[in-house]
XYZ file of C-alpha atoms in Angstrom:
681
model
C -18.657 -40.169 -63.369
C -19.620 -41.823 -60.093
C -18.524 -45.234 -61.452
C -15.205 -43.739 -62.520
C -14.558 -42.376 -59.037
C -15.423 -45.774 -57.482
C -13.147 -47.555 -59.906
C -10.275 -45.213 -59.142
C -10.847 -45.691 -55.444
C -10.795 -49.495 -55.828
C -7.580 -49.327 -57.852
C -5.902 -47.142 -55.246
C -6.983 -49.572 -52.518
C -5.432 -52.567 -54.335
C -2.194 -50.603 -54.628
C -2.188 -50.003 -50.871
C -2.882 -46.280 -51.118
C -5.162 -45.077 -48.346
C -8.110 -43.009 -49.440
C -8.780 -40.214 -46.946
C -12.120 -38.510 -47.364
C -11.874 -34.724 -47.348
C -13.017 -33.094 -44.128
C -16.496 -31.655 -44.031
C -16.585 -27.883 -43.959
C -18.200 -26.059 -41.066
C -21.696 -24.631 -41.214
C -21.036 -20.937 -40.640
C -23.407 -18.325 -39.221
C -22.673 -15.206 -37.262
C -23.849 -11.895 -35.886
C -21.848 -8.670 -35.535
C -22.102 -5.683 -33.193
C -20.248 -2.493 -34.125
C -19.688 0.088 -31.349
C -17.795 3.359 -31.692
C -15.619 4.068 -28.613
C -14.514 7.630 -29.448
C -14.778 10.219 -32.217
C -13.143 13.665 -32.315
C -14.289 14.744 -35.757
C -11.357 13.360 -37.701
C -10.216 10.336 -35.773
C -12.232 7.596 -34.118
C -12.097 4.154 -32.587
C -14.518 1.241 -32.526
C -14.967 -2.305 -31.278
C -16.442 -5.025 -33.514
C -17.848 -8.060 -31.710
C -18.400 -11.210 -33.790
C -20.524 -14.021 -32.375
C -20.320 -17.460 -33.986
C -23.842 -18.900 -34.386
C -22.711 -21.961 -36.341
C -20.105 -24.706 -36.090
C -16.647 -23.977 -34.679
C -14.292 -22.252 -37.128
C -10.497 -22.105 -37.092
C -8.852 -19.939 -38.185
C -11.437 -17.172 -38.616
C -11.448 -14.165 -40.964
C -13.780 -11.173 -40.711
C -14.366 -8.821 -43.635
C -16.367 -5.635 -44.139
C -16.468 -2.583 -46.405
C -16.476 1.058 -45.336
C -19.387 3.086 -46.729
C -17.307 6.290 -46.610
C -13.749 7.631 -46.414
C -12.626 5.749 -43.290
C -9.132 4.347 -42.842
C -7.999 1.888 -40.161
C -4.761 3.094 -38.616
C -4.096 0.547 -35.889
C -6.037 -2.505 -34.731
C -5.850 -5.156 -32.063
C -7.067 -8.697 -31.292
C -6.426 -9.583 -34.924
C -4.307 -8.714 -37.951
C -5.902 -5.751 -39.723
C -5.417 -4.859 -43.381
C -7.267 -2.431 -45.634
C -7.354 -2.194 -49.419
C -9.427 0.688 -50.709
C -12.595 0.555 -48.627
C -12.318 -3.184 -47.919
C -11.128 -4.275 -44.483
C -9.922 -7.744 -43.492
C -9.271 -8.956 -39.939
C -7.595 -12.338 -39.532
C -7.353 -14.328 -36.314
C -4.342 -13.624 -34.061
C -2.003 -16.496 -33.203
C -3.294 -16.683 -29.633
C -6.991 -16.958 -30.598
C -7.322 -18.830 -33.891
C -10.481 -20.719 -33.001
C -14.001 -19.404 -32.578
C -16.246 -22.040 -31.035
C -19.991 -22.433 -31.395
C -21.710 -19.666 -29.422
C -18.374 -17.961 -28.721
C -17.623 -14.362 -29.560
C -14.514 -12.301 -30.178
C -14.130 -8.531 -29.981
C -11.631 -6.824 -32.249
C -10.943 -3.106 -32.167
C -9.155 -0.342 -34.010
C -8.338 3.354 -34.176
C -8.732 5.152 -37.469
C -9.317 8.390 -39.339
C -12.062 9.696 -41.598
C -13.341 12.682 -43.514
C -16.954 13.456 -44.296
C -19.556 11.198 -42.709
C -18.474 8.445 -40.320
C -21.159 5.848 -41.025
C -20.810 2.317 -39.660
C -20.393 -0.625 -42.057
C -23.666 -2.350 -42.913
C -22.494 -5.876 -43.827
C -19.893 -8.327 -42.542
C -18.703 -11.787 -43.503
C -17.101 -14.487 -41.380
C -15.008 -16.888 -43.449
C -16.871 -15.717 -46.532
C -20.393 -16.149 -45.127
C -22.567 -13.066 -44.603
C -23.369 -12.504 -40.936
C -26.937 -12.190 -39.763
C -28.591 -15.393 -41.040
C -29.053 -19.046 -40.156
C -26.157 -21.467 -40.543
C -25.257 -22.094 -44.161
C -25.629 -25.761 -45.151
C -22.381 -27.656 -45.268
C -21.260 -27.791 -48.918
C -20.597 -31.080 -50.609
C -17.044 -32.123 -49.851
C -14.514 -31.733 -52.612
C -10.961 -33.034 -52.744
C -8.390 -30.757 -51.160
C -5.029 -30.643 -52.916
C -3.131 -30.035 -49.690
C -3.856 -29.948 -45.975
C -5.076 -26.649 -44.525
C -2.305 -24.787 -42.675
C -2.207 -25.321 -38.933
C -2.892 -22.322 -36.710
C 0.241 -20.493 -35.581
C 1.154 -21.877 -32.159
C 1.612 -19.669 -29.108
C 5.230 -19.275 -28.021
C 6.661 -22.222 -26.121
C 6.435 -21.579 -22.370
C 10.156 -22.311 -22.145
C 11.026 -19.542 -24.595
C 11.041 -16.606 -22.203
C 11.928 -13.999 -24.820
C 9.099 -15.068 -27.159
C 6.568 -15.263 -24.321
C 7.394 -11.785 -23.068
C 7.061 -10.459 -26.615
C 3.622 -12.121 -26.850
C 2.639 -10.435 -23.568
C 2.843 -6.985 -25.143
C 0.800 -4.937 -24.333
C -0.042 -5.411 -20.654
C -2.320 -3.822 -18.051
C -2.324 -3.641 -14.236
C -5.383 -4.451 -12.113
C -4.210 -1.955 -9.508
C -5.676 -0.973 -6.135
C -7.893 -4.037 -5.829
C -6.342 -7.284 -4.582
C -3.319 -5.246 -3.526
C -5.352 -2.906 -1.286
C -3.943 -2.943 2.242
C -7.340 -2.586 3.940
C -9.827 -5.332 4.609
C -11.039 -6.463 1.226
C -10.446 -5.598 -2.411
C -12.891 -2.665 -2.295
C -11.173 -0.931 0.651
C -9.323 1.516 -1.624
C -12.455 2.584 -3.470
C -12.550 0.240 -6.435
C -15.531 -2.074 -6.995
C -15.352 -5.847 -6.783
C -13.485 -7.389 -9.719
C -15.792 -9.107 -12.219
C -15.159 -11.383 -15.193
C -16.855 -8.734 -17.336
C -14.108 -6.263 -16.422
C -11.444 -8.682 -17.601
C -13.431 -9.455 -20.759
C -13.541 -5.758 -21.569
C -9.845 -5.226 -20.854
C -9.063 -8.115 -23.204
C -11.270 -6.487 -25.829
C -9.125 -3.342 -25.597
C -6.221 -5.302 -27.040
C -4.242 -6.129 -23.905
C -2.482 -9.496 -24.043
C -1.241 -9.685 -20.465
C -2.486 -8.630 -17.070
C -0.537 -8.018 -13.883
C -2.613 -8.742 -10.795
C -0.881 -7.158 -7.789
C -1.686 -8.961 -4.528
C -1.002 -7.856 -0.953
C -0.934 -10.776 1.496
C 0.126 -9.370 4.877
C -3.278 -8.674 6.419
C -4.468 -12.154 5.411
C -1.658 -14.087 7.128
C -1.838 -16.106 10.323
C 0.884 -16.049 12.936
C 4.340 -17.605 12.988
C 5.684 -20.067 12.161
C 3.252 -21.114 9.413
C 1.910 -17.681 8.396
C -1.121 -19.422 6.888
C -2.852 -17.423 4.142
C -6.577 -16.936 4.646
C -8.309 -19.512 2.452
C -10.920 -16.918 1.421
C -8.231 -14.540 0.158
C -6.238 -17.249 -1.596
C -9.376 -18.627 -3.245
C -10.360 -15.142 -4.382
C -6.956 -14.656 -6.008
C -7.304 -18.048 -7.690
C -10.758 -17.100 -8.968
C -9.567 -13.844 -10.558
C -6.491 -15.552 -12.014
C -8.777 -18.231 -13.471
C -10.972 -15.629 -15.168
C -7.926 -13.925 -16.659
C -6.442 -17.172 -17.977
C -9.815 -18.143 -19.458
C -9.802 -14.842 -21.349
C -6.492 -15.771 -22.949
C -4.315 -13.407 -20.927
C -0.787 -14.021 -19.818
C -1.110 -13.385 -16.086
C 1.423 -12.159 -13.509
C 0.836 -12.303 -9.740
C 3.183 -11.144 -7.010
C 3.775 -10.083 -3.424
C 2.918 -6.396 -3.638
C 2.576 -3.809 -0.836
C 4.093 -6.263 1.619
C 7.354 -4.804 0.273
C 6.943 -1.663 2.390
C 4.702 -3.124 5.084
C 7.044 -5.785 6.491
C 9.630 -6.998 3.975
C 11.428 -3.637 4.229
C 12.423 -4.389 7.843
C 14.728 -7.188 6.682
C 17.966 -5.296 7.549
C 17.087 -5.466 11.270
C 14.800 -8.531 11.307
C 16.268 -10.784 8.636
C 15.351 -14.174 10.141
C 11.668 -13.406 10.723
C 11.153 -11.568 7.430
C 12.768 -14.342 5.407
C 10.744 -17.018 7.218
C 7.513 -15.132 6.523
C 8.427 -14.435 2.892
C 9.336 -18.077 2.306
C 6.117 -19.279 3.945
C 3.999 -17.032 1.702
C 5.705 -18.149 -1.490
C 5.559 -21.801 -0.445
C 1.775 -21.526 -0.173
C 1.358 -19.532 -3.412
C 3.552 -21.994 -5.322
C 1.545 -24.950 -4.020
C -1.782 -23.298 -4.861
C -0.809 -22.573 -8.474
C 1.638 -25.390 -9.285
C -0.699 -26.977 -11.845
C -1.963 -23.760 -13.446
C -1.365 -22.821 -17.074
C 2.211 -21.904 -18.043
C 0.736 -18.531 -19.066
C 0.734 -17.704 -15.338
C 3.912 -15.932 -14.200
C 5.153 -15.238 -10.655
C 6.886 -11.976 -9.654
C 8.987 -12.264 -6.489
C 8.206 -8.879 -4.908
C 6.974 -5.461 -5.994
C 9.334 -2.473 -5.708
C 11.693 -4.053 -3.141
C 13.068 -1.606 -0.579
C 14.855 -1.811 2.749
C 14.741 0.489 5.769
C 17.771 0.992 7.993
C 20.275 -0.828 5.786
C 23.945 0.096 5.693
C 23.702 1.060 2.005
C 23.690 -0.277 -1.524
C 25.838 -3.303 -0.806
C 23.548 -4.630 1.911
C 20.452 -3.810 -0.146
C 21.841 -5.845 -3.042
C 22.652 -8.777 -0.763
C 19.177 -8.819 0.795
C 17.345 -8.589 -2.541
C 19.517 -11.340 -3.992
C 18.584 -13.492 -1.010
C 14.863 -12.869 -1.551
C 15.010 -13.496 -5.316
C 17.125 -16.632 -4.891
C 14.911 -18.047 -2.159
C 11.793 -17.307 -4.233
C 13.206 -19.126 -7.243
C 14.264 -22.145 -5.169
C 10.857 -22.473 -3.483
C 8.927 -22.266 -6.754
C 11.181 -24.660 -8.668
C 11.158 -27.241 -5.848
C 7.351 -27.166 -5.633
C 7.196 -29.223 -8.846
C 4.389 -29.497 -11.367
C 4.248 -26.601 -13.787
C 6.403 -24.564 -11.409
C 9.494 -26.528 -12.422
C 9.661 -24.447 -15.606
C 7.265 -21.569 -14.869
C 8.460 -18.142 -15.964
C 9.588 -16.128 -12.949
C 9.989 -12.359 -12.797
C 12.759 -10.768 -10.720
C 12.904 -7.031 -9.929
C 15.804 -4.680 -9.451
C 16.045 -2.771 -6.172
C 13.156 -0.256 -6.160
C 12.461 -1.616 -9.700
C 14.924 1.082 -10.758
C 16.682 1.107 -14.126
C 19.780 2.833 -12.774
C 22.879 1.075 -14.041
C 24.008 -0.088 -10.592
C 20.628 -1.696 -9.939
C 20.713 -3.468 -13.313
C 24.230 -4.733 -12.627
C 23.141 -6.114 -9.241
C 20.245 -8.059 -10.731
C 22.453 -9.347 -13.519
C 24.697 -10.916 -10.872
C 21.654 -12.787 -9.571
C 20.731 -14.001 -13.066
C 24.273 -15.237 -13.600
C 24.343 -17.183 -10.344
C 20.894 -18.749 -10.879
C 21.593 -19.774 -14.505
C 17.896 -20.324 -15.235
C 16.650 -19.603 -18.767
C 13.074 -19.100 -17.543
C 13.746 -15.849 -15.684
C 12.589 -12.336 -16.622
C 13.762 -8.924 -15.393
C 11.366 -6.154 -14.404
C 11.703 -2.422 -13.785
C 9.105 0.355 -13.475
C 8.933 3.687 -15.281
C 6.977 6.822 -14.390
C 8.847 9.362 -16.463
C 11.199 12.207 -15.679
C 10.060 13.323 -12.243
C 9.633 17.116 -12.790
C 7.502 16.403 -15.876
C 5.704 13.447 -14.296
C 4.302 15.553 -11.422
C 4.588 19.061 -12.987
C 7.156 20.647 -10.676
C 10.292 22.759 -11.243
C 8.863 24.044 -14.513
C 8.471 20.552 -15.999
C 5.431 21.361 -18.089
C 6.511 20.044 -21.502
C 7.617 16.805 -23.127
C 10.983 18.229 -24.118
C 14.452 16.881 -24.922
C 15.250 16.339 -21.232
C 12.146 14.201 -20.694
C 12.832 12.203 -23.855
C 16.484 11.673 -22.919
C 15.463 10.360 -19.498
C 13.073 7.882 -21.154
C 15.716 6.788 -23.630
C 18.141 6.182 -20.790
C 15.795 3.850 -18.914
C 14.946 1.794 -21.990
C 18.524 1.771 -23.309
C 19.976 0.571 -20.004
C 17.287 -2.104 -19.745
C 18.008 -3.253 -23.280
C 21.789 -3.250 -22.971
C 21.778 -4.754 -19.481
C 19.224 -7.507 -20.080
C 17.625 -7.882 -23.515
C 20.905 -7.866 -25.431
C 22.039 -10.724 -23.145
C 18.953 -12.814 -23.841
C 17.041 -11.798 -20.690
C 13.581 -10.377 -21.500
C 12.354 -7.238 -19.737
C 8.881 -6.260 -18.580
C 8.156 -2.673 -17.559
C 5.788 -3.940 -14.870
C 4.291 -0.497 -14.289
C 4.398 2.663 -16.375
C 2.545 5.948 -16.412
C 2.968 9.390 -14.880
C 3.150 9.911 -11.113
C 0.692 12.809 -11.285
C -1.936 10.311 -12.432
C -2.246 9.083 -8.844
C -4.250 12.253 -8.217
C -5.863 12.743 -11.627
C -4.784 12.773 -15.258
C -4.939 16.587 -15.536
C -1.675 17.288 -13.713
C 0.154 17.172 -17.054
C -1.299 19.160 -19.967
C -3.168 17.023 -22.491
C -0.981 17.481 -25.559
C 2.267 17.071 -23.622
C 0.861 13.943 -22.004
C -0.060 12.473 -25.391
C 3.432 13.129 -26.769
C 4.973 11.298 -23.811
C 2.864 8.163 -24.305
C 3.253 8.218 -28.087
C 7.018 8.213 -27.761
C 7.087 5.672 -24.913
C 5.195 3.080 -26.955
C 7.441 3.692 -29.950
C 10.681 3.366 -28.015
C 9.531 0.269 -26.149
C 9.016 -1.403 -29.543
C 12.460 -0.255 -30.661
C 14.007 -1.896 -27.618
C 11.865 -5.053 -27.598
C 10.487 -4.359 -24.121
C 6.992 -5.287 -22.943
C 5.038 -2.591 -21.092
C 2.222 -2.894 -18.552
C 0.096 0.220 -17.983
C -0.505 1.039 -14.310
C -4.242 1.555 -13.807
C -5.620 1.956 -10.299
C -9.064 2.778 -11.662
C -8.219 6.208 -13.042
C -7.977 5.049 -16.671
C -10.456 2.274 -17.540
C -13.805 2.333 -15.719
C -14.208 -0.803 -13.630
C -17.987 -0.858 -14.145
C -18.565 1.544 -17.071
C -15.924 -0.263 -19.182
C -15.084 3.097 -20.757
C -11.826 5.052 -20.816
C -11.857 8.188 -18.695
C -9.635 9.818 -21.334
C -10.443 8.221 -24.721
C -7.873 10.420 -26.468
C -5.107 9.129 -24.197
C -6.277 5.536 -24.648
C -6.267 5.928 -28.434
C -2.722 7.305 -28.366
C -1.483 4.472 -26.137
C -3.084 1.819 -28.336
C -1.735 3.382 -31.509
C 1.783 3.418 -30.056
C 1.745 -0.386 -29.775
C 2.101 -0.778 -33.539
C 2.948 2.521 -35.212
C 3.864 6.159 -34.760
C 1.593 9.182 -34.713
C 2.361 12.720 -35.754
C 2.107 15.445 -33.125
C 2.825 19.182 -32.931
C 4.545 21.672 -30.661
C 1.165 22.301 -29.022
C -2.432 21.182 -29.225
C -3.634 24.712 -28.441
C -3.874 27.869 -30.521
C -4.768 30.972 -28.470
C -6.562 33.878 -30.133
C -7.101 37.148 -28.164
C -10.664 38.149 -27.347
C -10.287 41.626 -28.878
C -8.131 43.205 -31.531
C -6.940 41.964 -34.886
C -6.691 38.218 -35.405
C -3.385 37.185 -36.948
C -2.088 33.912 -38.372
C -0.751 31.364 -35.852
C 1.914 28.706 -36.403
C 2.746 25.345 -34.857
C 5.727 23.070 -35.440
C 4.795 19.603 -36.694
C 6.535 16.584 -35.188
C 6.106 14.098 -38.043
C 7.770 11.162 -36.228
C 8.334 9.413 -39.549
C 4.792 9.999 -40.817
C 3.541 12.205 -43.634
C 1.223 15.140 -42.968
C -2.116 14.574 -44.740
C -4.017 17.771 -43.946
C -6.412 19.401 -41.500
C -9.911 17.952 -41.406
C -12.524 20.364 -42.719
C -9.952 22.990 -43.787
C -8.536 23.791 -47.213
C -4.811 23.797 -47.861
C -3.546 27.122 -49.180
C -6.629 29.010 -48.025
C -7.123 27.968 -44.418
C -3.608 26.757 -43.685
C -0.162 26.410 -45.190
C 2.735 24.052 -44.511
C 6.351 25.073 -45.005
C 8.783 22.395 -43.964
C 7.638 21.418 -40.479
C 5.753 24.677 -39.841
C 1.956 24.551 -39.974
C 0.317 27.976 -40.163
C -3.385 28.626 -39.671
C -4.383 31.716 -41.639
C -6.004 34.744 -40.067
C -9.138 34.231 -42.156
C -9.522 30.625 -41.015
C -9.020 31.542 -37.370
C -11.537 34.378 -37.686
C -14.107 31.931 -39.012
C -13.298 29.268 -36.402
C -13.564 31.516 -33.325
C -16.900 32.943 -34.485
C -18.230 35.401 -31.881
C -14.988 34.970 -29.900
C -16.545 33.654 -26.721
C -13.991 32.715 -24.076
C -12.664 29.171 -24.225
C -12.484 26.522 -26.923
C -14.467 27.687 -29.947
C -13.389 24.997 -32.403
C -11.167 21.944 -32.794
C -9.417 20.791 -35.938
C -7.602 17.504 -36.454
C -4.226 17.185 -38.127
C -4.145 13.894 -40.034
C -0.994 11.907 -40.690
C -0.231 8.852 -42.804
C -0.262 6.580 -39.734
C -1.450 6.733 -36.151
C -4.143 8.865 -34.578
C -4.978 12.452 -35.547
C -3.648 15.386 -33.535
C -6.469 17.529 -32.159
C -5.811 21.287 -32.105
C -8.083 23.447 -29.943
C -8.757 27.005 -31.109
C -9.149 29.045 -27.908
C -10.264 32.624 -27.322
C -8.764 34.288 -24.240
C -7.815 37.455 -22.405
C -5.207 37.718 -19.675
C -6.740 36.182 -16.525
C -7.678 38.461 -13.629
C -7.151 37.824 -9.914
C -8.607 39.576 -6.866
C -7.671 40.244 -3.241
C -8.641 37.610 -0.706
C -8.309 36.560 2.913
C -8.366 33.095 4.401
C -6.425 30.653 6.515
C -3.492 28.325 5.929
C -5.980 25.458 5.747
C -8.448 27.216 3.423
C -7.176 29.896 1.057
C -8.151 30.540 -2.548
C -7.278 33.217 -5.079
C -10.447 34.469 -6.833
C -9.607 34.068 -10.527
C -11.420 34.957 -13.706
C -9.650 32.666 -16.161
C -11.194 34.272 -19.272
C -10.607 31.228 -21.474
C -7.042 30.571 -20.320
C -5.626 27.687 -18.218
C -2.951 27.618 -15.527
C 0.317 25.890 -16.445
C 2.488 26.427 -13.366
C 3.238 28.781 -10.453
C 6.406 30.342 -9.077
C 6.803 31.457 -5.447
C 9.599 33.771 -4.230
C 10.345 36.034 -1.290
C 11.219 39.681 -1.863
C 14.946 38.866 -1.816
C 14.543 36.371 -4.655
C 14.875 33.195 -2.572
C 12.377 30.424 -3.180
C 9.295 30.091 -0.983
C 7.199 27.070 -0.143
C 7.880 23.341 -0.516
C 10.609 22.086 -2.881
C 12.628 25.163 -1.919
C 15.324 24.262 -4.465
C 13.049 25.577 -7.222
C 10.761 28.553 -7.654
C 8.207 26.443 -9.531
C 5.872 24.632 -7.143
C 4.208 21.238 -7.648
C 0.899 21.322 -9.503
C -2.079 20.063 -7.481
C 0.117 19.678 -4.375
C 1.112 23.273 -3.610
C -1.571 24.865 -5.780
C -4.587 23.742 -7.820
C -6.861 25.628 -10.239
C -10.619 25.085 -10.373
C -12.070 26.391 -13.614
C -15.613 25.632 -12.473
C -15.230 27.545 -9.187
C -13.040 30.324 -10.659
C -10.374 29.863 -8.006
C -6.767 28.852 -7.510
C -6.273 27.058 -4.208
C -3.047 27.381 -2.238
C -2.835 24.240 -0.122
C -1.938 23.706 3.549
C 1.171 21.883 2.276
C 2.260 25.112 0.580
C 1.787 27.307 3.645
C 3.428 24.739 5.924
C 6.748 25.744 4.352
C 6.171 29.480 3.986
C 7.879 31.764 6.510
C 5.655 33.805 8.820
C 5.199 37.518 8.052
C 7.261 37.364 4.847
C 5.525 38.526 1.693
C 5.567 35.929 -1.082
C 5.406 36.918 -4.738
C 3.501 34.418 -6.871
C 3.927 34.381 -10.639
C 1.056 32.532 -12.283
C 2.028 31.168 -15.717
C -0.796 30.414 -18.152
C -0.747 28.284 -21.289
C -1.448 31.290 -23.538
C 1.880 32.734 -22.378
C 0.203 35.266 -20.087
C 1.715 35.875 -16.639
C -0.085 37.319 -13.619
C 1.539 38.457 -10.353
C -0.101 37.956 -6.951
C 1.112 38.426 -3.362
C 0.366 36.433 -0.210
C 1.450 36.919 3.377
C 1.028 34.407 6.196
C 0.573 35.596 9.774
C 0.077 32.633 12.060
C -2.849 30.780 10.527
C -4.193 33.867 8.723
C -3.406 34.526 5.061
C -3.981 37.693 3.087
C -3.702 37.932 -0.664
C -3.477 41.012 -2.877
C -2.672 42.172 -6.396
C -0.062 44.681 -5.211
């Protein structure tokens, strides 16, 4: 046989046919770490870290088998498929190779019933992980070349690059802090480990806001502090090394000094141009995966109106583009991001920016707007407690106008920041279930409109040192929305009274194109029924779930759907809350409150004649956590100095406290100078 092969080889050589020996196959060895990130009894998430202990492999494929009834719903950092209990994860286009000693973390959200035991065995490219490198097999002829890894989008293809940037994340309140140093706003020093962990969450792009003003020398050069510039370069370098698309900008300078342009045009423009000249020079030879954004949330003080605002922003955007393009190197074709005025998606603002795009005629430009939701819902004011048709219509309008104004014309759009404004204080301003519905729909509609989104995170979402989500349920919903839809319901709470007969309770299912699969741990027909979109929990099931009927959450059940994350439903025992008389001052006043298992949704304030009292006097419903704030641990409701600052002296104010059970409680307060008295009558 050997002689025959040699003879064939000699014959082919005499005929002028080159004989190419088949490539040697890699010696593969690996180790795997599996770590659950959340688990609510029916849904869960996990990260799987694969370390290559052998030769480099490209592309890579990871496989494992579930020991129980687990189902992957949505995954990231790879292409996930499941057949029966067998799961396969193939390399994404942006990370096909896995070098010797390198590791990759892939993650997913899923559902389960019964035990949720971790897989016990994994393979990398067919080789079981956990051992020494397998010996390279004897080469055998290959009938055709192996397929090349899918290339990343061409840097010149702005639409494809922006699509590859989805999803994105903001490194907020660090390099953009206006104090002295990146820790001056309370966040710790940025580390490469933070960026590694953000990448492992499935984010493909990172926006690094940078404030420059306090690091600038005087006119005319406005020299950037070398320490600050080098620190920005270091963080950018870490992010690029992690495979991120990276966006840097001029951030809070927008309201610190750029906003004075209407009355100080020459000096502001000179300073702005000097800053961008230095940034462009510092990064001219960086990867094309680095993007520049001209200015964050541009705004102008003392202008004559919209026309002048549009002229000034056009001047900034045009000057920015000219400076970067003329700096040469990679900047000649670097993708540049231009904002609308205030990064608003109002039609007039979109039209203004479109005029700039037309005049610049540069195919490597991107539009950006920001989105923080319908304002009453976003901060919980004016009765905006629910993700209702008005909130959804507002969201649709922003994404539709962005699509029609830019995307449909071949200009990609990045929502450079999104979230809810109440999150600047804490994530509890908006009720949990309503919050989850908002983010589920936002991710879905962004995909429908082909728009890339970048989550604003100033430290309130992903722990900068713990590398854990402060609200894992919210994180799971956001991640799921990147690829699929999740079912929800009219509420995530079922309230059962502390005393009296327990009756059946119903919720309306929002299927969102999914199929209802059941309630974990409960039996259809006995514990619950479904009629159309109405889910009813039976009296017998609720009686069992609340047990001794202690106040508060006594049980949680998860509604499972064909895709996405489960919908957690809390079974809560309550009685109508009780309040008591109190005295205090305008700077320190609380209502003693026995919540008795219930939670405060909103508060109305009116004078005896029916007119509205307190701040936002165009509505009876005051702003949550600004005018009032409950503390369930302290058994109080605080009325803030900001509330009393706009309450008339010696006029009795009627407060109506609305609770999520539907209960309402009336309370009265009267301000006399700095003294406040509160009563139940």
